[in-house]
XYZ file of C-alpha atoms in Angstrom:
713
model
C 26.551 6.831 6.587
C 26.104 3.346 7.880
C 24.309 1.208 5.323
C 23.763 4.161 2.965
C 26.793 4.372 0.733
C 26.340 5.178 -2.939
C 28.636 2.261 -3.747
C 30.304 -0.396 -1.659
C 29.320 -3.710 -0.075
C 25.629 -2.978 -0.598
C 26.096 -2.745 -4.390
C 26.456 -6.276 -5.811
C 29.009 -6.916 -8.498
C 27.713 -6.820 -12.064
C 27.120 -10.209 -13.705
C 25.146 -8.989 -16.708
C 26.346 -9.852 -20.215
C 27.584 -6.530 -21.644
C 26.413 -7.586 -25.135
C 22.812 -8.301 -24.106
C 20.145 -5.617 -24.646
C 19.132 -3.801 -21.478
C 15.804 -2.227 -20.583
C 15.550 0.224 -17.689
C 12.413 0.657 -15.596
C 12.002 3.448 -13.041
C 10.218 2.221 -9.921
C 10.583 2.170 -6.125
C 12.208 -0.083 -3.547
C 10.267 -3.060 -2.254
C 11.019 -2.437 1.411
C 10.329 0.435 3.818
C 7.998 3.423 3.606
C 10.700 5.740 2.285
C 9.970 4.051 -1.049
C 13.367 5.053 -2.413
C 13.447 5.729 -6.139
C 15.238 2.988 -8.086
C 16.098 2.049 -11.645
C 15.817 -1.629 -12.555
C 18.067 -2.702 -15.424
C 16.882 -5.951 -17.021
C 18.845 -8.133 -19.395
C 16.967 -11.349 -20.080
C 16.002 -12.649 -16.659
C 18.838 -10.829 -14.894
C 17.904 -7.676 -12.983
C 20.203 -5.128 -11.420
C 19.201 -2.138 -9.344
C 20.632 1.315 -8.884
C 19.228 4.293 -6.997
C 17.392 6.922 -8.957
C 19.669 9.986 -8.914
C 16.838 12.516 -8.900
C 14.284 11.073 -6.459
C 14.345 13.521 -3.534
C 13.922 11.028 -0.699
C 17.004 8.846 -1.241
C 19.074 11.238 -3.373
C 21.066 8.538 -5.080
C 21.472 6.263 -2.069
C 20.110 2.865 -1.053
C 20.540 0.701 2.004
C 21.852 -2.866 1.988
C 18.375 -4.254 1.470
C 17.615 -1.987 -1.473
C 20.871 -2.849 -3.236
C 20.205 -6.585 -2.906
C 16.434 -6.565 -3.559
C 16.658 -8.238 -7.015
C 18.203 -11.343 -5.441
C 14.788 -12.420 -4.165
C 13.286 -12.366 -7.676
C 15.133 -15.538 -8.685
C 15.516 -17.201 -5.330
C 15.764 -20.979 -5.919
C 12.749 -21.774 -3.736
C 10.465 -19.221 -5.376
C 6.836 -20.402 -5.316
C 5.835 -21.131 -8.917
C 2.783 -23.363 -8.690
C -0.199 -23.680 -6.336
C 0.204 -26.203 -3.533
C -2.536 -28.240 -1.855
C -2.050 -30.246 1.325
C -2.997 -33.827 0.627
C -4.333 -36.624 2.785
C -0.745 -37.523 3.649
C -0.274 -34.103 5.236
C 2.190 -32.912 2.591
C 1.879 -29.929 0.253
C 1.832 -31.027 -3.388
C 1.654 -29.110 -6.688
C -1.768 -28.493 -8.176
C -3.354 -26.567 -11.038
C -4.790 -23.115 -10.471
C -8.299 -24.331 -11.223
C -8.010 -27.175 -8.737
C -6.564 -24.890 -6.060
C -9.142 -22.109 -6.438
C -12.027 -24.568 -6.762
C -10.938 -26.286 -3.566
C -10.581 -22.976 -1.698
C -14.061 -21.829 -2.710
C -15.645 -25.209 -1.982
C -14.232 -25.174 1.541
C -14.992 -21.488 2.092
C -18.614 -22.071 1.177
C -18.769 -25.038 3.515
C -17.441 -22.873 6.357
C -19.843 -20.027 5.559
C -22.823 -22.385 5.453
C -21.926 -23.788 8.869
C -20.612 -20.716 10.695
C -21.952 -17.760 8.709
C -19.955 -15.112 6.800
C -17.834 -14.254 9.828
C -16.631 -17.840 9.869
C -14.105 -16.659 7.273
C -11.346 -14.156 8.042
C -8.915 -12.199 5.882
C -5.468 -10.999 6.972
C -3.673 -8.469 4.771
C -0.375 -6.648 4.742
C 1.200 -3.210 4.789
C 3.345 -4.088 1.779
C 0.412 -4.558 -0.606
C -0.067 -1.901 -3.262
C -2.959 0.517 -2.870
C -4.839 -1.397 -5.533
C -4.407 -4.732 -3.784
C -5.257 -3.350 -0.344
C -8.404 -1.778 -1.782
C -9.417 -4.929 -3.669
C -8.791 -7.115 -0.613
C -11.107 -5.029 1.573
C -13.757 -5.008 -1.131
C -13.417 -8.774 -1.628
C -13.797 -9.459 2.088
C -16.902 -7.310 2.478
C -18.694 -8.125 -0.776
C -17.554 -11.537 -2.014
C -17.231 -13.072 1.457
C -19.576 -10.777 3.384
C -17.282 -10.959 6.391
C -16.423 -8.311 8.951
C -13.329 -10.301 9.949
C -10.572 -8.473 8.099
C -7.513 -6.717 9.437
C -3.831 -6.510 8.522
C -0.315 -6.498 9.898
C -0.146 -2.697 9.793
C -2.161 -2.869 13.008
C 1.103 -4.118 14.524
C 3.034 -1.163 13.107
C 1.177 2.119 12.717
C -2.089 1.919 14.617
C -1.089 3.859 17.756
C 0.354 6.756 15.764
C -2.700 6.714 13.491
C -5.103 6.861 16.432
C -3.172 9.655 18.131
C -2.791 11.623 14.892
C -6.475 11.388 14.047
C -7.429 12.505 17.540
C -4.978 15.411 17.604
C -5.164 16.693 14.046
C -8.330 15.155 12.590
C -6.243 13.329 10.003
C -3.513 10.683 9.971
C -0.660 11.064 7.496
C 2.720 9.835 8.707
C 4.664 12.924 7.719
C 2.414 15.921 7.010
C 5.332 17.471 5.148
C 7.913 16.254 2.590
C 10.928 14.343 3.889
C 13.179 16.972 2.341
C 11.939 19.577 4.839
C 13.871 17.766 7.561
C 17.176 18.666 5.928
C 16.625 22.342 6.740
C 15.885 21.759 10.423
C 18.021 22.969 13.295
C 16.879 20.285 15.761
C 15.042 16.983 15.303
C 13.798 14.888 18.220
C 13.455 11.177 17.373
C 11.229 9.471 19.932
C 11.597 5.709 19.667
C 13.013 5.740 16.131
C 16.241 4.296 14.754
C 16.332 5.322 11.073
C 20.072 4.723 10.720
C 19.179 1.010 10.727
C 15.517 0.892 9.734
C 15.591 3.426 6.863
C 19.206 4.538 6.332
C 18.638 6.904 3.368
C 16.568 9.117 5.677
C 19.794 9.970 7.497
C 20.859 11.985 4.451
C 18.228 14.500 5.560
C 19.408 14.481 9.176
C 22.986 15.651 8.664
C 22.357 19.321 9.400
C 19.982 19.048 12.383
C 21.180 18.349 15.897
C 19.461 15.133 16.922
C 17.788 14.303 20.226
C 17.246 10.537 20.321
C 14.978 8.813 22.859
C 15.720 5.091 22.973
C 16.600 2.534 25.683
C 19.445 1.379 23.406
C 22.402 3.313 22.090
C 21.515 2.572 18.488
C 23.376 3.655 15.368
C 21.052 6.653 15.314
C 21.741 7.496 18.952
C 25.478 7.393 18.213
C 24.959 10.327 15.843
C 22.853 12.333 18.300
C 23.778 15.503 20.118
C 21.723 14.168 23.036
C 20.592 10.625 23.826
C 17.858 10.044 26.421
C 17.826 6.400 27.535
C 14.583 5.654 29.406
C 13.694 2.271 30.844
C 11.450 0.331 28.444
C 7.794 1.159 28.969
C 8.402 4.578 30.577
C 8.290 6.830 27.500
C 4.901 8.254 28.525
C 6.289 9.434 31.860
C 9.204 11.025 30.020
C 6.911 12.835 27.565
C 4.784 14.169 30.425
C 7.941 15.347 32.147
C 9.193 17.148 29.051
C 5.879 19.017 28.837
C 6.209 19.886 32.532
C 9.657 21.389 31.868
C 8.341 23.283 28.835
C 5.679 24.911 30.989
C 7.903 25.540 34.017
C 10.646 26.955 31.812
C 8.227 29.310 30.043
C 8.839 27.767 26.640
C 5.168 27.646 25.617
C 3.940 29.286 22.424
C 0.911 30.800 24.106
C -0.430 32.612 21.045
C -0.352 29.371 19.060
C -2.057 27.475 21.882
C -4.769 30.144 22.133
C -5.494 30.408 18.419
C -4.809 26.941 17.015
C -5.469 24.366 19.763
C -7.842 23.205 22.460
C -7.314 21.037 25.538
C -4.086 22.499 26.890
C -5.306 22.972 30.469
C -6.445 19.352 30.722
C -3.173 18.103 29.259
C -1.188 20.313 31.627
C -3.039 18.961 34.651
C -1.834 15.482 33.690
C 1.774 16.694 33.267
C 1.807 18.857 36.408
C 2.780 16.024 38.824
C 5.668 14.902 36.598
C 8.432 17.135 37.899
C 11.917 16.290 36.599
C 13.147 14.443 39.665
C 10.135 12.140 39.636
C 10.638 11.488 35.928
C 14.284 10.590 36.573
C 13.226 8.163 39.289
C 10.743 6.399 36.965
C 12.618 6.527 33.659
C 16.274 6.749 34.639
C 16.794 9.824 32.423
C 18.827 12.450 34.337
C 17.150 15.769 35.111
C 19.819 17.746 33.273
C 19.243 15.705 30.093
C 15.488 16.262 30.283
C 15.991 19.995 30.636
C 18.581 20.148 27.875
C 16.252 18.314 25.489
C 13.468 20.856 26.019
C 15.859 23.789 25.684
C 17.237 22.427 22.437
C 13.810 21.838 20.920
C 12.233 25.050 22.186
C 15.216 27.203 21.247
C 15.431 26.155 17.602
C 13.800 28.108 14.805
C 13.198 25.056 12.626
C 12.439 21.907 14.601
C 10.644 18.597 14.209
C 9.499 15.845 16.545
C 9.290 12.411 14.923
C 7.952 9.282 16.620
C 8.597 5.651 15.779
C 7.691 2.166 16.896
C 9.672 2.529 20.126
C 7.008 4.742 21.687
C 4.058 3.338 19.742
C 4.225 -0.458 20.152
C 2.926 -0.488 23.703
C -0.320 -1.171 25.516
C -0.358 2.599 26.045
C 1.120 3.508 22.669
C -1.707 5.846 21.642
C -1.409 7.857 24.853
C 2.390 7.945 24.614
C 2.268 9.228 21.048
C -0.380 11.756 22.105
C 1.904 12.969 24.904
C 4.697 13.684 22.420
C 2.183 15.425 20.150
C 1.159 17.495 23.197
C 4.776 18.594 23.580
C 4.993 19.571 19.912
C 1.733 21.520 20.134
C 2.781 23.278 23.334
C 5.882 24.510 21.521
C 3.842 25.639 18.506
C 5.396 23.216 16.009
C 2.705 21.392 13.931
C 1.146 23.225 11.001
C 4.062 25.592 10.496
C 6.422 25.452 7.550
C 9.856 24.536 8.837
C 8.544 22.774 11.953
C 6.174 19.967 12.834
C 5.344 16.553 14.213
C 5.458 13.388 12.145
C 5.476 9.629 12.443
C 8.035 7.470 10.640
C 5.785 4.918 8.940
C 7.478 1.534 8.721
C 6.173 -0.845 6.041
C 6.474 -0.118 2.329
C 2.822 0.842 1.954
C 2.111 1.307 5.626
C 0.434 4.625 4.789
C -1.716 3.609 1.809
C -2.357 0.178 3.280
C -4.243 1.691 6.203
C -6.304 4.079 4.072
C -8.272 1.881 1.702
C -10.178 -0.776 3.595
C -7.877 -3.444 5.050
C -8.509 -2.343 8.621
C -11.379 -3.875 10.547
C -13.055 -0.510 11.124
C -12.371 1.325 7.863
C -13.582 1.756 4.310
C -11.607 3.321 1.423
C -10.552 6.938 1.730
C -9.932 6.489 5.460
C -13.682 6.436 6.042
C -15.045 4.766 9.158
C -17.197 1.723 8.527
C -19.716 2.774 11.207
C -20.456 6.090 9.452
C -23.739 5.795 7.478
C -22.637 8.413 4.945
C -19.337 6.598 4.387
C -21.127 3.285 3.917
C -23.547 4.843 1.440
C -20.772 6.444 -0.586
C -18.610 3.327 -0.863
C -21.582 1.038 -1.457
C -22.632 3.324 -4.313
C -19.219 2.957 -5.928
C -19.343 -0.809 -5.438
C -22.914 -1.105 -6.693
C -24.296 -2.805 -3.586
C -26.824 -2.009 -0.871
C -25.168 -0.158 2.055
C -27.028 -2.447 4.456
C -25.253 -5.435 2.909
C -21.865 -4.210 4.116
C -20.755 -5.802 7.400
C -19.840 -3.716 10.416
C -16.462 -3.485 12.146
C -14.611 -6.688 12.887
C -11.791 -7.768 15.180
C -8.409 -6.067 15.234
C -5.370 -8.006 13.997
C -4.290 -9.757 17.187
C -7.860 -10.348 18.306
C -8.656 -11.835 14.899
C -5.679 -14.193 15.054
C -6.408 -15.070 18.685
C -10.008 -16.010 17.792
C -9.090 -18.399 14.973
C -10.576 -21.819 15.374
C -12.520 -20.896 18.517
C -16.298 -21.426 18.790
C -17.163 -17.826 17.873
C -14.111 -17.069 15.731
C -13.253 -17.644 12.073
C -12.724 -21.221 10.983
C -11.018 -20.254 7.729
C -8.422 -17.573 7.023
C -6.987 -16.078 3.835
C -3.565 -14.442 4.280
C -2.110 -11.965 1.777
C 1.267 -10.308 2.282
C 1.936 -11.341 5.875
C 3.804 -13.952 7.912
C 2.100 -13.920 11.333
C 3.807 -17.075 12.584
C 6.913 -14.886 12.986
C 5.501 -11.362 13.190
C 2.525 -11.723 15.534
C 2.972 -11.247 19.284
C 2.596 -14.288 21.485
C 3.740 -16.127 18.378
C 3.632 -19.654 19.739
C -0.022 -19.247 20.662
C -0.877 -17.689 17.283
C 0.831 -20.544 15.426
C -1.361 -22.979 17.337
C -4.471 -20.969 16.456
C -3.530 -21.004 12.765
C -2.955 -24.749 12.926
C -6.441 -25.250 14.402
C -8.263 -23.828 11.368
C -10.468 -25.818 9.027
C -8.839 -23.951 6.146
C -5.736 -21.757 5.902
C -4.950 -20.203 2.518
C -1.724 -18.213 2.074
C -0.839 -16.168 -1.005
C 2.896 -15.498 -1.084
C 5.915 -15.339 -3.376
C 8.281 -17.474 -1.289
C 7.775 -20.166 1.324
C 7.322 -18.790 4.818
C 6.706 -20.079 8.292
C 3.003 -19.393 7.674
C 2.860 -21.229 4.326
C 4.237 -24.255 6.177
C 0.918 -24.431 8.048
C -1.312 -23.713 5.047
C -3.811 -26.048 3.419
C -3.485 -24.159 0.148
C -0.553 -21.996 -0.997
C -1.039 -19.616 -3.934
C 2.095 -18.319 -5.723
C 1.905 -14.601 -6.471
C 3.879 -11.998 -8.375
C 6.691 -10.007 -6.793
C 7.169 -6.250 -6.673
C 9.228 -6.016 -9.879
C 6.612 -8.029 -11.776
C 3.571 -5.860 -11.118
C 2.087 -2.429 -11.735
C 0.376 -0.324 -9.108
C 0.783 2.520 -6.670
C 2.274 2.901 -3.223
C 1.930 5.764 -0.746
C 5.115 6.756 1.029
C 5.487 7.894 4.627
C 5.143 11.518 3.451
C 1.745 10.866 1.805
C 3.146 10.966 -1.716
C 1.506 8.526 -4.132
C 4.105 6.723 -6.270
C 4.012 4.465 -9.307
C 5.312 0.949 -9.037
C 6.220 -0.337 -12.505
C 6.875 -3.837 -13.782
C 10.331 -4.638 -15.106
C 9.557 -8.346 -15.591
C 6.585 -10.553 -16.313
C 5.753 -13.084 -13.595
C 7.119 -16.591 -14.150
C 4.784 -19.173 -15.703
C 2.369 -20.483 -13.090
C 2.434 -17.294 -11.004
C -0.508 -14.892 -10.760
C -0.959 -11.434 -9.296
C -2.996 -10.878 -6.139
C -5.638 -9.102 -8.233
C -5.930 -12.178 -10.463
C -6.249 -14.403 -7.398
C -9.009 -12.232 -5.908
C -10.802 -12.142 -9.270
C -10.671 -15.922 -9.583
C -12.033 -16.443 -6.085
C -14.710 -13.758 -6.397
C -16.103 -15.126 -9.667
C -16.283 -18.606 -8.190
C -18.147 -17.115 -5.220
C -20.780 -15.726 -7.587
C -19.559 -12.167 -8.108
C -19.777 -10.474 -11.531
C -16.401 -10.719 -13.252
C -16.265 -6.971 -13.918
C -16.576 -6.189 -10.203
C -13.039 -7.440 -9.538
C -10.725 -6.306 -12.356
C -7.386 -8.020 -12.795
C -5.559 -4.937 -14.101
C -4.412 -2.355 -11.523
C -5.369 0.786 -13.464
C -9.160 0.238 -13.366
C -8.851 -0.748 -9.710
C -7.070 2.524 -8.976
C -9.682 4.508 -10.909
C -12.371 2.912 -8.740
C -10.293 3.583 -5.616
C -10.203 7.247 -6.623
C -13.997 7.374 -6.730
C -14.355 5.465 -3.468
C -11.895 7.763 -1.683
C -13.393 10.984 -3.071
C -14.389 13.288 -0.238
C -12.743 11.102 2.406
C -9.898 12.067 4.677
C -7.460 10.311 2.338
C -8.806 11.730 -0.905
C -7.065 10.365 -4.023
C -9.728 11.473 -6.519
C -7.460 13.914 -8.349
C -4.553 11.471 -8.723
C -4.278 9.519 -11.969
C -1.769 7.145 -13.496
C -1.322 9.682 -16.282
C -0.295 12.435 -13.867
C 2.027 10.126 -11.957
C 3.601 8.819 -15.157
C 4.170 12.409 -16.251
C 6.329 12.885 -13.164
C 4.000 14.966 -10.980
C 4.679 14.801 -7.230
C 1.193 14.274 -5.801
C 0.519 14.129 -2.070
C -2.936 13.376 -0.733
C -5.396 14.877 -0.107
C -5.677 15.564 -3.820
C -9.388 16.026 -4.550
C -10.858 16.066 -8.006
C -10.893 19.544 -9.531
C -12.688 20.961 -12.586
C -9.464 21.093 -14.577
C -8.114 17.817 -13.206
C -5.017 19.640 -12.012
C -5.298 19.890 -8.229
C -1.658 20.106 -7.066
C -2.064 17.853 -4.051
C -1.070 18.794 -0.509
C 2.606 18.319 0.326
C 2.258 20.284 3.592
C -0.799 19.807 5.758
C -2.314 22.036 8.439
C -0.606 25.299 7.437
C -3.928 27.163 7.680
C -6.036 24.886 9.858
C -6.175 21.402 11.270
C -8.654 18.848 9.948
C -11.143 19.069 12.821
C -14.343 20.981 12.125
C -13.199 23.973 14.172
C -9.741 23.965 12.570
C -7.979 23.438 15.901
C -5.672 20.680 17.074
C -6.498 18.831 20.284
C -4.101 18.221 23.139
C -4.904 14.978 24.941
C -5.227 14.463 28.688
C -3.141 11.320 29.189
C -1.888 9.665 32.376
C 1.179 7.478 32.732
C 0.607 3.835 33.590
C 2.933 0.877 33.848
C 3.546 -1.632 31.102
C 1.428 -4.766 31.241
C 4.439 -6.734 32.506
C 7.032 -5.492 34.948
C 10.199 -7.333 35.990
C 9.904 -9.433 39.116
C 11.789 -12.191 40.891
C 10.955 -14.760 38.199
C 11.477 -12.467 35.204
C 13.930 -9.783 36.391
C 14.784 -8.066 33.081
C 13.039 -5.962 30.459
C 13.131 -7.345 26.924
C 12.549 -5.084 23.958
C 12.384 -6.032 20.284
C 13.189 -4.283 17.029
C 14.916 -4.391 13.679
C 18.494 -4.604 12.450
C 19.927 -3.044 9.316
C 20.318 -6.158 7.168
C 16.916 -7.768 7.755
C 13.324 -6.666 7.214
C 10.083 -7.532 9.029
C 9.631 -11.312 9.421
C 12.691 -11.914 7.222
C 10.857 -14.121 4.707
C 12.460 -12.201 1.829
C 15.707 -10.872 3.291
C 16.699 -14.218 4.804
C 16.947 -15.465 1.204
C 19.647 -12.940 0.270
C 23.173 -14.303 0.931
C 24.722 -10.868 1.482
C 22.106 -9.968 4.072
C 22.392 -13.305 5.828
C 26.156 -12.858 5.993
C 25.584 -9.535 7.746
C 22.859 -10.769 10.131
C 22.686 -14.572 10.022
C 20.791 -15.562 13.154
C 18.810 -14.490 16.163
C 20.836 -12.684 18.791
C 20.270 -11.058 22.147
C 22.085 -7.878 23.149
C 22.936 -7.645 26.837
C 25.169 -5.456 28.996
C 28.442 -7.212 29.941
C 27.742 -6.786 33.643
C 24.307 -8.331 33.275
C 25.715 -11.129 31.159
C 28.332 -11.932 33.803
C 25.637 -12.006 36.475
C 23.768 -14.713 34.539
C 26.792 -16.678 33.359
C 26.666 -15.589 29.713
C 29.591 -14.976 27.375
C 29.971 -13.259 24.022
C 29.045 -15.671 21.220
C 27.401 -18.227 23.464
C 23.767 -19.270 23.237
C 21.197 -17.993 25.692
C 17.677 -19.035 26.482
C 15.417 -16.054 27.055
C 12.109 -16.829 28.752
C 8.970 -14.810 29.438
C 5.577 -15.807 30.760
C 4.583 -16.565 27.140
C 7.452 -18.671 25.849
C 11.178 -19.012 25.285
C 13.577 -18.191 22.484
C 17.171 -19.188 21.810
C 19.605 -16.495 20.669
C 23.323 -15.813 20.282
C 24.741 -13.497 22.971
C 26.130 -10.113 21.940
C 27.611 -7.899 24.617
C 26.689 -4.211 24.408
C 28.261 -1.885 26.962
C 25.900 0.942 26.018
C 22.750 -1.046 26.821
C 20.915 -0.497 30.079
C 21.807 -3.152 32.648
C 18.115 -3.986 33.182
C 17.324 -4.533 29.495
C 17.968 -7.056 26.725
C 17.241 -6.524 23.041
C 16.228 -9.086 20.401
C 15.551 -8.538 16.674
C 12.307 -10.093 15.475
C 13.300 -11.241 11.951
C 14.229 -14.841 12.653
C 12.195 -18.089 12.569
C 11.802 -21.195 14.652
C 13.254 -21.195 18.143
C 14.814 -17.797 17.433
C 11.481 -15.978 17.149
C 11.615 -12.945 19.417
C 7.827 -12.831 19.405
C 7.653 -16.089 21.297
C 8.365 -13.772 24.244
C 5.919 -10.923 23.614
C 2.458 -10.998 25.129
C -1.143 -10.271 24.272
C -1.606 -6.914 26.041
C -3.255 -4.437 23.658
C -3.640 -0.677 23.564
C -7.311 -0.009 24.399
C -7.703 2.499 21.551
C -5.469 1.318 18.709
C -5.406 -2.397 19.651
C -1.631 -2.273 19.176
C 0.190 -5.167 20.875
C 2.906 -4.438 23.417
C 5.932 -5.489 21.366
C 8.437 -3.154 22.973
C 8.515 -4.463 26.495
C 8.000 -7.733 28.341
C 9.542 -9.236 31.459
C 12.093 -12.016 30.920
C 14.822 -14.069 32.501
C 17.952 -15.206 30.714
C 20.282 -18.156 31.190
C 22.927 -20.111 29.263
C 21.340 -22.569 26.887
C 24.147 -25.018 26.287
C 24.592 -25.664 30.004
C 20.898 -26.468 30.340
C 21.028 -29.048 27.557
C 24.393 -30.585 28.391
């Protein structure tokens, strides 16, 4: 399958000396939430990767990014020493003591002037569980700030909010990935795994696929049925599919009666969305709507999976809830062989949102406003519950407030590159530049380190121990194949150094991941994401452990690979259907901005591209920003294949190479978001947020497009 060959262009040629001794370390890929099993073969400082043949998720396959992951370890511009911006405005090398002393001196100055919330912390969905946990603890104890959130808010928050509301618990896939391979039909709503997580397609060979996407993606090309709604209309489509399910008598009425509540209210919202009206709003033909419902309802083993395409909207929570409503109406969730799931994106997108990086959460997926949760976590941390701050700002709101009179004046960034990844990126870059202090911990230079006052060089994935939690809720061991280069520290060592200088006891912030994980286990015990029964010893012994895995008298709780088989996680054991109404996107095309723009990923790049843009093979495959546009639309605006176009929204403009795509809707253009500078797709996206999840509306904005060279000639 595309990008998922066992050998081929993705597998780099061997350069290792055949006479040199080789050590092999089993671990997991650095990139997406599949967390494919890999074997790292080290000879001296050279590292090669091959897929683990027995890990069930990737089954001996890797995508282009996985095959080339070791290339980043020795990238020539690797950060190897702290950098401090001098009076001349330039970043210059410094010692660790000087860098950390300066950071703490300036943090304390900010806190004295503006209070604890004068300092903010911004984390990442790629951090290990241990680092995510330690970062949340550091923010709330060492800094005393409520102003912490992370880039997973931009990725998973709508699905998390909808899943918690519907099921009482949020785990991306409440079943193992391997279950998908036995399905008859799988509906993919706003997901393109053939490009974003290619090894998943190995489990989607048998099922007939229904793909919902405005673009004819590589995944849609393999579908039995492709529904192509206008961007921003997925909620209307989901309501219409429920309408057809009811009108066509496809409901599982016994399931609805015994395992759910809220159907009548949800049905009242779907009642006005008859197929012809849905076609008028979305552009999806009536016959395709009806066929999709028949396919899903008529299969014995069926799954509905959502992705960023339906979630990254100002109504993303409601849209995800509407697809969950459809799955519940058909009796799918909580049954072996069927279900609903969300395709988590970032490497630790699942674990990263469970252990305290989010503005409103404490470890174990506890809510920070819950007195019992505060008491439990404070007891583990050895502090007074009243000393813990309350909820802070969500990710975009935190970044938007930087440098303002009531916002943070200092920010610490771990594992994120918001200059490229944040919506309304030009505005956010200006907010970052306005800070009194910006500290960025990273492994390679990024567009965000370019703005920093202090840059701290940290260890990479193959140089550290820890755990990650995959999209299926399985906790995995990350193992070190290398030691970090001289001058590089781990994130845990950085947090320890800062915390001690801020007056914390040294033992409160361990530098080794194992004691951090043991504390995480205690902090999560009894929470929705309960890791108490998971240990390094059990993971190292090869046990497949899915949370919740509570502590048991014998220490042998098997974990929970399949959730909800007996009951859902609400107190009454029932799932909730949501009453949701369609509403327009925040921005609609008009005379000034006549087209929809939507953003997403391409196979050869990942997230903001800070790592993958340093890999020659990946840059050869996807070297620059581009804009996909239908040939007829391109002709209308004077654009030609390979030329440069200027795409403009109400928020900014970006420059991208034109690619003609006959399968694209004529009212839509697509831009990948991996590229820097003038090619940043997120210069176009706006600040509209989902009212529940606070997810930005990445997937749709109104734009105009014109030739760029002609304008500058």
